[in-house]
């Protein structure tokens, strides 16, 4: 099968579609490639495997892999044709923070060639390469069936990987045009779309959420990215600590339900502190129930959180109805969604985080950003790169030194968090258990601010 025949076959089975398709990013694309069904057409599968085998037979690699699901059956056919060993990485996403496993036999240091069906941006390829590299496998080359990207080759080259493709978008368009299978108008539409997505995103797109704006301007005014997590159980201790550290913090995070002696004096006193020391109040309630229940948990009961906390935390596990329950009818209230957690073995995975971003894109007026953590600067950067524009990252599990506690809390450093892209660090015991809390809070604030300024030059 020639490349041209292959493209025509793809078109026949509906793997190349023109129309209007909403992509994961929210962009509407005039075309869509979906090679998943190809496995049910043995001649096409055989044809693409032959083309790929021919393309890679002289490249230098020890093992071959395909990215599940679509490319794995293709890669296994190619591996068999070239008599090369196949390996693959589990597709099921393990909870964030646990290692992934490669299935198949390979030596540490083996050179692995990666086959995939498509490339749109280089991002997921880079993630794949890094995941393999963590397991001691060396990745240099990626071979994709269709390159539909505008800068994929360059983006991968920047990270030291080489991209090869059987066919690119332009070739497909030219071929279909020459066979009168697509109108000139559609070709132009596709070209315009591809050119538009390769333009850099306007980072300065205006933020509309008033509380996000408030937090951002307070960070600048107070020169502080420090959120204090004041997890103590008596009011006496609570306000003693606030007396010592309030001037260092931009926001105070409470767990109001852990106070043994909560009474009606607590909130007015807290509000007085907030005015006097100019910090925002953030109740870390982690709402996670159905809309109707959280509506009452937020407004009623003993604490009436909605009356005094400008921000709250939300788990998105119950679905977006939770936001209606919480925020319908409120003004000047916003939330941070837990898109990753710092605790060891937590069940959040990448798909879940991505779903949180999708919801946030729909509700920017009541979501200011995400709570998130990571095991390295690079890991946090990759996580933050997927945020909708204008969303903030608050990172808990932060201390001056890396470490853990006895109950699974994992700490990264202030520098790790901010260099990864955190807009604020959330610090609890690092400060409240220190001998000199005032001094310690100052150290956290200064370290975070220094890094933050470097990042935002
Ligand atoms: O993933 C998370 C999310 C949050 S909000 N991990 C966390 O530790 N938190 C909160 O941050 C947690 O509830 C606690 O209030 C604070 C961390 O406290 P520390 O004493 O470990 O710094």
Tab-separated table of C-alpha atoms and ligand atoms in Angstrom:
chain	number	residue	atom	x	y	z
A	1	UNK	CA	0.000	0.000	0.000
A	2	UNK	CA	1.352	3.449	-0.865
A	3	UNK	CA	0.995	6.434	1.409
A	4	UNK	CA	-1.585	7.883	-0.938
A	5	UNK	CA	-3.647	4.706	-0.962
A	6	UNK	CA	-3.461	4.623	2.805
A	7	UNK	CA	-4.871	8.159	3.115
A	8	UNK	CA	-7.705	7.343	0.727
A	9	UNK	CA	-8.530	4.220	2.723
A	10	UNK	CA	-8.587	6.272	5.907
A	11	UNK	CA	-10.998	8.664	4.321
A	12	UNK	CA	-13.225	5.793	3.193
A	13	UNK	CA	-13.519	4.342	6.693
A	14	UNK	CA	-14.302	7.762	8.178
A	15	UNK	CA	-10.996	8.155	10.014
A	16	UNK	CA	-10.475	11.559	8.410
A	17	UNK	CA	-13.438	13.815	9.000
A	18	UNK	CA	-14.262	17.385	8.072
A	19	UNK	CA	-16.896	19.409	9.884
A	20	UNK	CA	-16.861	21.124	13.249
A	21	UNK	CA	-15.295	19.326	16.204
A	22	UNK	CA	-14.783	20.583	19.710
A	23	UNK	CA	-11.332	19.583	20.916
A	24	UNK	CA	-10.341	18.840	24.505
A	25	UNK	CA	-8.883	22.336	24.709
A	26	UNK	CA	-12.293	23.850	23.867
A	27	UNK	CA	-11.118	24.962	20.396
A	28	UNK	CA	-13.406	24.156	17.496
A	29	UNK	CA	-11.512	22.376	14.727
A	30	UNK	CA	-12.692	22.047	11.094
A	31	UNK	CA	-11.212	18.541	10.861
A	32	UNK	CA	-10.709	15.492	12.986
A	33	UNK	CA	-8.559	12.388	12.663
A	34	UNK	CA	-9.554	9.266	14.496
A	35	UNK	CA	-7.506	6.185	13.704
A	36	UNK	CA	-8.985	4.006	16.437
A	37	UNK	CA	-11.245	1.946	14.167
A	38	UNK	CA	-8.384	1.098	11.831
A	39	UNK	CA	-7.746	-2.152	13.743
A	40	UNK	CA	-10.979	-3.553	12.346
A	41	UNK	CA	-9.709	-3.206	8.756
A	42	UNK	CA	-6.901	-5.756	8.401
A	43	UNK	CA	-5.676	-4.512	5.014
A	44	UNK	CA	-5.302	-0.958	6.279
A	45	UNK	CA	-3.633	-2.102	9.477
A	46	UNK	CA	-1.235	-4.283	7.521
A	47	UNK	CA	-0.624	-1.426	5.103
A	48	UNK	CA	0.266	1.121	7.777
A	49	UNK	CA	2.458	-1.415	9.591
A	50	UNK	CA	4.396	-2.007	6.354
A	51	UNK	CA	4.822	1.725	5.800
A	52	UNK	CA	6.028	2.223	9.364
A	53	UNK	CA	8.351	-0.793	9.256
A	54	UNK	CA	9.927	0.536	6.086
A	55	UNK	CA	10.327	3.959	7.655
A	56	UNK	CA	12.046	2.810	10.850
A	57	UNK	CA	13.930	-0.305	9.822
A	58	UNK	CA	17.301	1.461	9.727
A	59	UNK	CA	16.826	3.500	12.878
A	60	UNK	CA	18.796	2.694	16.008
A	61	UNK	CA	16.603	1.152	18.732
A	62	UNK	CA	16.466	-1.962	20.938
A	63	UNK	CA	12.776	-2.112	21.729
A	64	UNK	CA	9.628	-0.721	20.221
A	65	UNK	CA	6.524	0.668	21.870
A	66	UNK	CA	3.146	2.075	20.877
A	67	UNK	CA	1.177	4.505	22.991
A	68	UNK	CA	-2.047	2.796	24.115
A	69	UNK	CA	-4.667	2.349	22.974
A	70	UNK	CA	-4.648	3.294	19.314
A	71	UNK	CA	-0.979	2.846	18.505
A	72	UNK	CA	-0.349	-0.316	20.494
A	73	UNK	CA	-1.812	-2.847	18.032
A	74	UNK	CA	-0.039	-1.015	15.195
A	75	UNK	CA	3.278	-1.147	17.046
A	76	UNK	CA	2.885	-4.833	17.826
A	77	UNK	CA	2.464	-5.598	14.149
A	78	UNK	CA	5.495	-3.491	13.251
A	79	UNK	CA	7.560	-5.139	16.006
A	80	UNK	CA	6.648	-8.547	14.672
A	81	UNK	CA	7.552	-7.577	11.108
A	82	UNK	CA	10.938	-6.200	12.170
A	83	UNK	CA	11.574	-8.962	14.745
A	84	UNK	CA	12.035	-6.358	17.443
A	85	UNK	CA	10.876	-6.749	21.067
A	86	UNK	CA	7.731	-4.845	22.039
A	87	UNK	CA	7.113	-3.180	25.391
A	88	UNK	CA	4.336	-0.890	26.543
A	89	UNK	CA	3.372	1.213	29.484
A	90	UNK	CA	0.132	0.645	31.346
A	91	UNK	CA	-2.609	2.917	30.213
A	92	UNK	CA	-4.573	2.763	33.475
A	93	UNK	CA	-3.486	5.815	35.263
A	94	UNK	CA	-2.037	5.078	38.613
A	95	UNK	CA	-2.815	7.527	41.366
A	96	UNK	CA	-0.571	10.518	41.079
A	97	UNK	CA	2.763	10.009	42.736
A	98	UNK	CA	3.088	6.260	42.247
A	99	UNK	CA	5.419	4.783	39.625
A	100	UNK	CA	4.116	3.458	36.349
A	101	UNK	CA	5.096	0.076	35.038
A	102	UNK	CA	6.393	-0.980	31.695
A	103	UNK	CA	5.134	-4.364	30.509
A	104	UNK	CA	7.575	-6.533	28.570
A	105	UNK	CA	11.258	-7.336	28.925
A	106	UNK	CA	13.931	-4.736	28.469
A	107	UNK	CA	17.392	-3.960	29.769
A	108	UNK	CA	18.017	-0.781	31.747
A	109	UNK	CA	19.336	1.766	29.273
A	110	UNK	CA	17.514	0.168	26.320
A	111	UNK	CA	16.818	2.506	23.415
A	112	UNK	CA	13.124	2.576	22.698
A	113	UNK	CA	11.373	3.873	19.605
A	114	UNK	CA	7.858	5.158	20.189
A	115	UNK	CA	5.028	4.805	17.684
A	116	UNK	CA	1.886	6.877	17.988
A	117	UNK	CA	-1.075	7.549	15.741
A	118	UNK	CA	-1.080	11.352	15.818
A	119	UNK	CA	0.743	14.391	17.055
A	120	UNK	CA	-1.216	17.581	17.743
A	121	UNK	CA	1.141	19.305	20.173
A	122	UNK	CA	4.296	17.708	21.499
A	123	UNK	CA	3.098	17.790	25.106
A	124	UNK	CA	1.844	14.239	25.564
A	125	UNK	CA	4.860	12.810	23.710
A	126	UNK	CA	7.174	14.588	26.108
A	127	UNK	CA	5.197	13.224	29.058
A	128	UNK	CA	5.472	9.725	27.630
A	129	UNK	CA	9.204	10.053	27.105
A	130	UNK	CA	9.715	11.294	30.641
A	131	UNK	CA	7.623	8.459	32.067
A	132	UNK	CA	9.748	5.893	30.199
A	133	UNK	CA	12.949	7.619	31.156
A	134	UNK	CA	11.973	7.351	34.816
A	135	UNK	CA	11.970	3.576	34.322
A	136	UNK	CA	15.451	3.547	32.825
A	137	UNK	CA	14.487	3.461	29.140
A	138	UNK	CA	16.060	5.871	26.673
A	139	UNK	CA	13.797	7.574	24.155
A	140	UNK	CA	15.128	9.420	21.129
A	141	UNK	CA	12.711	8.907	18.255
A	142	UNK	CA	8.958	9.237	17.885
A	143	UNK	CA	7.260	8.016	14.734
A	144	UNK	CA	3.679	9.090	14.155
A	145	UNK	CA	1.294	8.054	11.435
A	146	UNK	CA	-0.114	11.563	10.966
A	147	UNK	CA	1.524	14.838	11.972
A	148	UNK	CA	-1.326	17.307	12.377
A	149	UNK	CA	0.713	19.697	14.506
A	150	UNK	CA	2.173	23.014	13.515
A	151	UNK	CA	5.240	22.950	15.762
A	152	UNK	CA	5.403	19.369	16.997
A	153	UNK	CA	8.775	18.661	15.443
A	154	UNK	CA	10.335	21.813	16.870
A	155	UNK	CA	8.755	21.329	20.301
A	156	UNK	CA	10.122	17.804	20.571
A	157	UNK	CA	13.512	18.861	19.217
A	158	UNK	CA	13.787	21.409	22.041
A	159	UNK	CA	13.571	18.524	24.497
A	160	UNK	CA	16.042	16.413	22.523
A	161	UNK	CA	13.598	14.106	20.729
A	162	UNK	CA	13.249	13.590	17.022
A	163	UNK	CA	9.842	13.400	15.365
A	164	UNK	CA	9.290	11.369	12.210
A	165	UNK	CA	5.932	11.076	10.492
A	166	UNK	CA	4.481	9.038	7.665
A	167	UNK	CA	2.348	11.868	6.431
A	168	UNK	CA	1.413	15.382	7.485
A	169	UNK	CA	-1.737	17.451	7.378
A	170	UNK	CA	-0.642	19.452	4.379
A	171	UNK	CA	0.093	16.349	2.317
A	172	UNK	CA	-3.307	14.909	3.219
A	173	UNK	CA	-5.061	18.110	2.190
A	174	UNK	CA	-3.168	18.296	-1.102
A	175	UNK	CA	-3.953	14.696	-1.913
A	176	UNK	CA	-7.645	14.999	-1.126
A	177	UNK	CA	-7.791	18.247	-3.085
A	178	UNK	CA	-6.139	16.689	-6.136
A	179	UNK	CA	-8.731	13.907	-6.059
A	180	UNK	CA	-11.573	16.458	-5.697
A	181	UNK	CA	-12.509	14.937	-2.364
A	182	UNK	CA	-12.409	18.246	-0.543
A	183	UNK	CA	-13.334	21.796	-1.512
A	184	UNK	CA	-10.790	24.612	-1.824
A	185	UNK	CA	-12.802	26.456	0.779
A	186	UNK	CA	-12.379	23.651	3.302
A	187	UNK	CA	-8.653	23.507	2.588
A	188	UNK	CA	-8.383	27.207	3.397
A	189	UNK	CA	-10.424	26.779	6.533
A	190	UNK	CA	-8.094	24.016	7.722
A	191	UNK	CA	-4.989	26.100	6.936
A	192	UNK	CA	-6.377	29.118	8.767
A	193	UNK	CA	-7.254	27.019	11.764
A	194	UNK	CA	-3.799	25.461	11.967
A	195	UNK	CA	-2.137	28.850	11.619
A	196	UNK	CA	-4.348	30.327	14.348
A	197	UNK	CA	-3.565	27.656	16.924
A	198	UNK	CA	0.158	27.965	16.389
A	199	UNK	CA	0.037	31.601	17.519
A	200	UNK	CA	1.076	32.076	21.120
A	201	UNK	CA	-1.840	32.216	23.533
A	202	UNK	CA	-2.571	35.667	24.857
A	203	UNK	CA	-1.381	35.279	28.414
A	204	UNK	CA	-2.759	38.641	29.326
A	205	UNK	CA	-6.360	37.676	28.654
A	206	UNK	CA	-8.321	39.535	31.238
A	207	UNK	CA	-9.291	37.837	34.465
A	208	UNK	CA	-12.946	38.459	35.264
A	209	UNK	CA	-13.309	36.725	38.622
A	210	UNK	CA	-13.239	39.627	41.134
A	211	UNK	CA	-11.842	37.484	43.930
A	212	UNK	CA	-8.999	36.186	41.789
A	213	UNK	CA	-8.172	39.801	41.010
A	214	UNK	CA	-8.367	40.696	44.675
A	215	UNK	CA	-6.004	37.897	45.673
A	216	UNK	CA	-3.563	38.771	42.908
A	217	UNK	CA	-3.421	42.414	43.816
A	218	UNK	CA	-3.061	41.627	47.498
A	219	UNK	CA	-0.136	39.312	46.691
A	220	UNK	CA	1.570	42.263	45.013
A	221	UNK	CA	0.676	44.809	47.676
A	222	UNK	CA	1.786	42.653	50.581
A	223	UNK	CA	4.657	41.121	48.639
A	224	UNK	CA	3.498	37.803	50.014
A	225	UNK	CA	2.509	34.486	48.475
A	226	UNK	CA	2.125	32.924	51.858
A	227	UNK	CA	-1.165	31.293	52.855
A	228	UNK	CA	-1.111	30.220	56.471
A	229	UNK	CA	-2.958	27.024	57.288
A	230	UNK	CA	-3.912	27.685	60.866
A	231	UNK	CA	-4.831	24.180	61.978
A	232	UNK	CA	-5.088	24.554	65.756
A	233	UNK	CA	-7.876	23.501	68.092
A	234	UNK	CA	-8.383	26.436	70.456
A	235	UNK	CA	-9.261	30.052	69.803
A	236	UNK	CA	-6.566	31.155	72.200
A	237	UNK	CA	-3.837	29.542	70.176
A	238	UNK	CA	-5.479	30.590	66.914
A	239	UNK	CA	-5.419	34.298	67.717
A	240	UNK	CA	-2.051	34.146	69.448
A	241	UNK	CA	-0.522	32.831	66.256
A	242	UNK	CA	-2.366	35.392	64.174
A	243	UNK	CA	-0.956	38.160	66.364
A	244	UNK	CA	2.508	36.896	65.533
A	245	UNK	CA	2.307	36.163	61.828
A	246	UNK	CA	-0.574	38.104	60.253
A	247	UNK	CA	1.641	40.751	58.713
A	248	UNK	CA	3.464	38.079	56.669
A	249	UNK	CA	0.464	36.392	55.068
A	250	UNK	CA	-1.755	37.196	52.114
A	251	UNK	CA	-4.488	34.747	53.046
A	252	UNK	CA	-5.510	32.722	56.063
A	253	UNK	CA	-6.755	29.189	55.528
A	254	UNK	CA	-8.990	27.814	58.260
A	255	UNK	CA	-10.487	24.461	59.218
A	256	UNK	CA	-13.130	26.019	61.412
A	257	UNK	CA	-14.564	22.645	62.427
A	258	UNK	CA	-11.431	21.616	64.307
A	259	UNK	CA	-11.844	24.321	66.946
A	260	UNK	CA	-12.915	22.802	70.285
A	261	UNK	CA	-14.241	26.092	71.577
A	262	UNK	CA	-15.866	27.650	68.509
A	263	UNK	CA	-18.523	30.165	69.542
A	264	UNK	CA	-20.303	33.190	68.118
A	265	UNK	CA	-17.354	35.460	68.949
A	266	UNK	CA	-14.979	33.648	66.648
A	267	UNK	CA	-16.068	34.996	63.263
A	268	UNK	CA	-16.345	38.684	64.240
A	269	UNK	CA	-12.895	38.491	65.824
A	270	UNK	CA	-11.443	36.771	62.759
A	271	UNK	CA	-12.957	39.435	60.509
A	272	UNK	CA	-11.449	42.143	62.667
A	273	UNK	CA	-8.019	40.561	62.236
A	274	UNK	CA	-8.578	40.217	58.524
A	275	UNK	CA	-9.341	43.949	58.229
A	276	UNK	CA	-6.564	45.037	60.523
A	277	UNK	CA	-3.857	42.898	58.909
A	278	UNK	CA	-5.332	42.893	55.431
A	279	UNK	CA	-5.548	39.193	54.667
A	280	UNK	CA	-8.215	37.170	52.861
A	281	UNK	CA	-10.190	34.460	54.677
A	282	UNK	CA	-10.252	31.024	53.076
A	283	UNK	CA	-12.123	28.102	54.656
A	284	UNK	CA	-10.707	24.769	53.568
A	285	UNK	CA	-14.055	22.972	53.859
A	286	UNK	CA	-13.474	20.618	50.905
A	287	UNK	CA	-17.126	20.398	49.897
A	288	UNK	CA	-17.819	17.159	48.062
A	289	UNK	CA	-21.529	16.329	48.200
A	290	UNK	CA	-24.523	16.829	45.916
A	291	UNK	CA	-25.611	20.394	45.157
A	292	UNK	CA	-28.521	20.493	47.585
A	293	UNK	CA	-26.458	19.233	50.512
A	294	UNK	CA	-23.482	21.540	49.984
A	295	UNK	CA	-25.864	24.448	49.603
A	296	UNK	CA	-26.815	23.960	53.261
A	297	UNK	CA	-23.377	22.935	54.455
A	298	UNK	CA	-22.124	26.237	53.072
A	299	UNK	CA	-24.875	28.534	54.364
A	300	UNK	CA	-26.390	26.823	57.400
A	301	UNK	CA	-25.395	24.824	60.456
A	302	UNK	CA	-23.168	26.186	63.151
A	303	UNK	CA	-20.521	27.822	60.985
A	304	UNK	CA	-22.447	29.556	58.168
A	305	UNK	CA	-19.250	29.557	56.142
A	306	UNK	CA	-20.705	31.534	53.249
A	307	UNK	CA	-21.107	34.566	55.530
A	308	UNK	CA	-17.434	34.990	56.232
A	309	UNK	CA	-15.131	32.948	53.945
A	310	UNK	CA	-14.395	34.541	50.595
A	311	UNK	CA	-12.821	31.358	49.271
A	312	UNK	CA	-13.584	27.714	49.990
A	313	UNK	CA	-12.149	24.459	48.661
A	314	UNK	CA	-14.184	22.064	46.537
A	315	UNK	CA	-13.699	18.458	45.483
A	316	UNK	CA	-15.111	18.047	41.988
A	317	UNK	CA	-15.831	14.338	42.462
A	318	UNK	CA	-19.602	14.894	42.725
A	319	UNK	CA	-19.728	16.767	39.403
A	320	UNK	CA	-20.331	20.370	38.488
A	321	UNK	CA	-23.771	20.521	40.204
A	322	UNK	CA	-21.805	21.183	43.361
A	323	UNK	CA	-20.971	24.647	42.049
A	324	UNK	CA	-24.613	25.549	41.532
A	325	UNK	CA	-25.427	24.380	45.048
A	326	UNK	CA	-22.615	26.416	46.497
A	327	UNK	CA	-22.614	29.599	44.503
A	328	UNK	CA	-26.043	30.240	42.970
A	329	UNK	CA	-27.229	33.478	44.516
A	330	UNK	CA	-23.885	34.411	46.109
A	331	UNK	CA	-21.752	37.410	45.337
A	332	UNK	CA	-18.049	37.796	45.835
A	333	UNK	CA	-17.485	34.182	46.697
A	334	UNK	CA	-15.094	31.876	44.859
A	335	UNK	CA	-13.340	28.554	45.226
A	336	UNK	CA	-10.228	26.521	44.686
A	337	UNK	CA	-10.726	23.045	43.297
A	338	UNK	CA	-8.561	20.174	44.499
A	339	UNK	CA	-6.983	19.063	41.241
A	340	UNK	CA	-4.155	17.132	42.908
A	341	UNK	CA	-3.415	16.286	46.519
A	342	UNK	CA	-0.215	16.166	48.519
A	343	UNK	CA	-1.040	13.023	50.474
A	344	UNK	CA	0.678	9.788	49.572
A	345	UNK	CA	-1.477	7.248	47.757
A	346	UNK	CA	-4.312	9.679	47.048
A	347	UNK	CA	-6.632	8.507	44.295
A	348	UNK	CA	-6.531	11.568	42.050
A	349	UNK	CA	-5.135	10.811	38.601
A	350	UNK	CA	-4.397	12.842	35.491
A	351	UNK	CA	-7.805	12.263	33.965
A	352	UNK	CA	-9.467	13.568	37.102
A	353	UNK	CA	-7.234	16.659	37.157
A	354	UNK	CA	-8.047	17.333	33.517
A	355	UNK	CA	-11.775	17.058	34.231
A	356	UNK	CA	-11.361	19.633	36.995
A	357	UNK	CA	-9.781	22.008	34.464
A	358	UNK	CA	-12.652	21.437	32.057
A	359	UNK	CA	-15.208	22.364	34.705
A	360	UNK	CA	-13.187	25.426	35.711
A	361	UNK	CA	-13.145	26.617	32.119
A	362	UNK	CA	-16.951	26.651	32.268
A	363	UNK	CA	-17.242	28.373	35.653
A	364	UNK	CA	-14.467	30.982	35.823
A	365	UNK	CA	-16.599	33.268	37.965
A	366	UNK	CA	-16.706	30.897	40.911
A	367	UNK	CA	-13.424	29.037	40.466
A	368	UNK	CA	-10.221	31.007	40.977
A	369	UNK	CA	-7.848	28.119	40.541
A	370	UNK	CA	-6.659	24.846	41.924
A	371	UNK	CA	-5.011	23.243	44.862
A	372	UNK	CA	-2.177	21.150	43.490
A	373	UNK	CA	1.076	19.480	44.372
A	374	UNK	CA	3.818	17.652	42.491
A	375	UNK	CA	6.930	15.625	43.064
A	376	UNK	CA	9.307	17.922	41.192
A	377	UNK	CA	9.492	21.370	39.650
A	378	UNK	CA	9.017	19.844	36.186
A	379	UNK	CA	6.048	17.811	37.349
A	380	UNK	CA	4.294	20.883	38.759
A	381	UNK	CA	5.111	22.871	35.626
A	382	UNK	CA	3.497	20.238	33.434
A	383	UNK	CA	0.449	20.212	35.706
A	384	UNK	CA	0.105	23.978	35.661
A	385	UNK	CA	0.621	24.186	31.903
A	386	UNK	CA	-2.786	22.567	31.495
A	387	UNK	CA	-4.659	25.148	33.598
A	388	UNK	CA	-7.241	27.326	31.893
A	389	UNK	CA	-5.882	30.847	31.406
A	390	UNK	CA	-6.036	33.031	34.488
A	391	UNK	CA	-6.404	30.223	37.018
A	392	UNK	CA	-4.147	30.239	40.054
A	393	UNK	CA	-2.248	27.411	41.700
A	394	UNK	CA	-2.072	27.108	45.489
A	395	UNK	CA	0.330	24.457	46.696
A	396	UNK	CA	0.072	22.788	50.113
A	397	UNK	CA	2.523	20.244	51.485
A	398	UNK	CA	5.299	22.838	51.641
A	399	UNK	CA	8.149	23.144	54.134
A	400	UNK	CA	11.672	24.519	54.093
A	401	UNK	CA	12.976	20.974	53.553
A	402	UNK	CA	11.432	18.075	51.665
A	403	UNK	CA	9.987	15.258	53.780
A	404	UNK	CA	6.877	13.468	54.972
A	405	UNK	CA	4.828	13.248	58.154
A	406	UNK	CA	3.636	10.083	59.881
A	407	UNK	CA	0.251	10.170	58.145
A	408	UNK	CA	1.216	10.380	54.499
A	409	UNK	CA	1.635	14.128	54.043
A	410	UNK	CA	4.388	14.823	51.503
A	411	UNK	CA	6.388	18.034	51.602
A	412	UNK	CA	8.226	19.788	48.838
A	413	UNK	CA	10.234	22.970	49.337
A	414	UNK	CA	9.107	26.561	48.916
A	415	UNK	CA	11.414	26.855	45.902
A	416	UNK	CA	10.060	23.669	44.272
A	417	UNK	CA	6.512	24.960	44.571
A	418	UNK	CA	7.091	28.474	43.280
A	419	UNK	CA	9.479	27.426	40.493
A	420	UNK	CA	6.837	24.900	39.428
A	421	UNK	CA	4.390	27.785	39.040
A	422	UNK	CA	2.555	28.010	42.378
A	423	UNK	CA	1.022	31.429	42.891
A	424	UNK	CA	0.799	30.798	46.620
A	425	UNK	CA	2.231	28.272	49.041
A	426	UNK	CA	0.042	26.883	51.806
A	427	UNK	CA	2.037	26.306	54.965
A	428	UNK	CA	0.722	24.890	58.226
A	429	UNK	CA	2.966	23.046	60.630
A	430	UNK	CA	6.131	24.457	59.052
A	431	UNK	CA	5.146	27.701	60.746
A	432	UNK	CA	2.798	26.878	63.592
A	433	UNK	CA	5.079	24.269	65.117
A	434	UNK	CA	8.182	26.460	64.840
A	435	UNK	CA	9.759	27.777	67.993
A	436	UNK	CA	9.791	31.319	66.706
A	437	UNK	CA	6.683	31.457	64.544
A	438	UNK	CA	7.031	35.083	63.573
A	439	UNK	CA	10.576	34.579	62.367
A	440	UNK	CA	9.659	31.384	60.539
A	441	UNK	CA	6.686	32.983	58.771
A	442	UNK	CA	8.976	35.772	57.610
A	443	UNK	CA	11.439	33.229	56.214
A	444	UNK	CA	8.676	31.442	54.287
A	445	UNK	CA	7.298	34.690	52.930
A	446	UNK	CA	10.678	36.005	51.860
A	447	UNK	CA	11.799	32.776	50.238
A	448	UNK	CA	8.550	32.439	48.327
A	449	UNK	CA	8.486	36.065	47.280
A	450	UNK	CA	12.078	36.014	46.095
A	451	UNK	CA	11.405	33.023	43.842
A	452	UNK	CA	8.102	34.450	42.684
A	453	UNK	CA	9.722	37.683	41.617
A	454	UNK	CA	12.372	35.777	39.677
A	455	UNK	CA	9.630	33.814	37.919
A	456	UNK	CA	7.661	36.889	36.994
A	457	UNK	CA	10.365	39.183	35.673
B	1	LIG	O1	-3.655	18.138	48.992
B	1	LIG	C1	-3.786	18.846	49.964
B	1	LIG	C2	-4.771	19.826	50.029
B	1	LIG	C3	-4.858	20.631	51.143
B	1	LIG	S1	-5.985	21.916	51.140
B	1	LIG	N1	-2.938	18.733	51.005
B	1	LIG	C4	-3.026	19.510	52.114
B	1	LIG	O2	-2.208	19.354	53.008
B	1	LIG	N2	-4.029	20.444	52.212
B	1	LIG	C5	-4.198	21.251	53.448
B	1	LIG	O3	-3.044	22.026	53.634
B	1	LIG	C6	-4.389	20.422	54.696
B	1	LIG	O4	-5.752	20.214	54.972
B	1	LIG	C7	-3.739	21.271	55.766
B	1	LIG	O5	-4.683	22.176	56.270
B	1	LIG	C8	-2.675	22.049	55.019
B	1	LIG	C9	-1.273	21.498	55.160
B	1	LIG	O6	-0.832	21.556	56.458
B	1	LIG	P1	0.684	21.227	56.879
B	1	LIG	O7	0.668	21.339	58.364
B	1	LIG	O8	0.987	19.837	56.417
B	1	LIG	O9	1.526	22.267	56.210
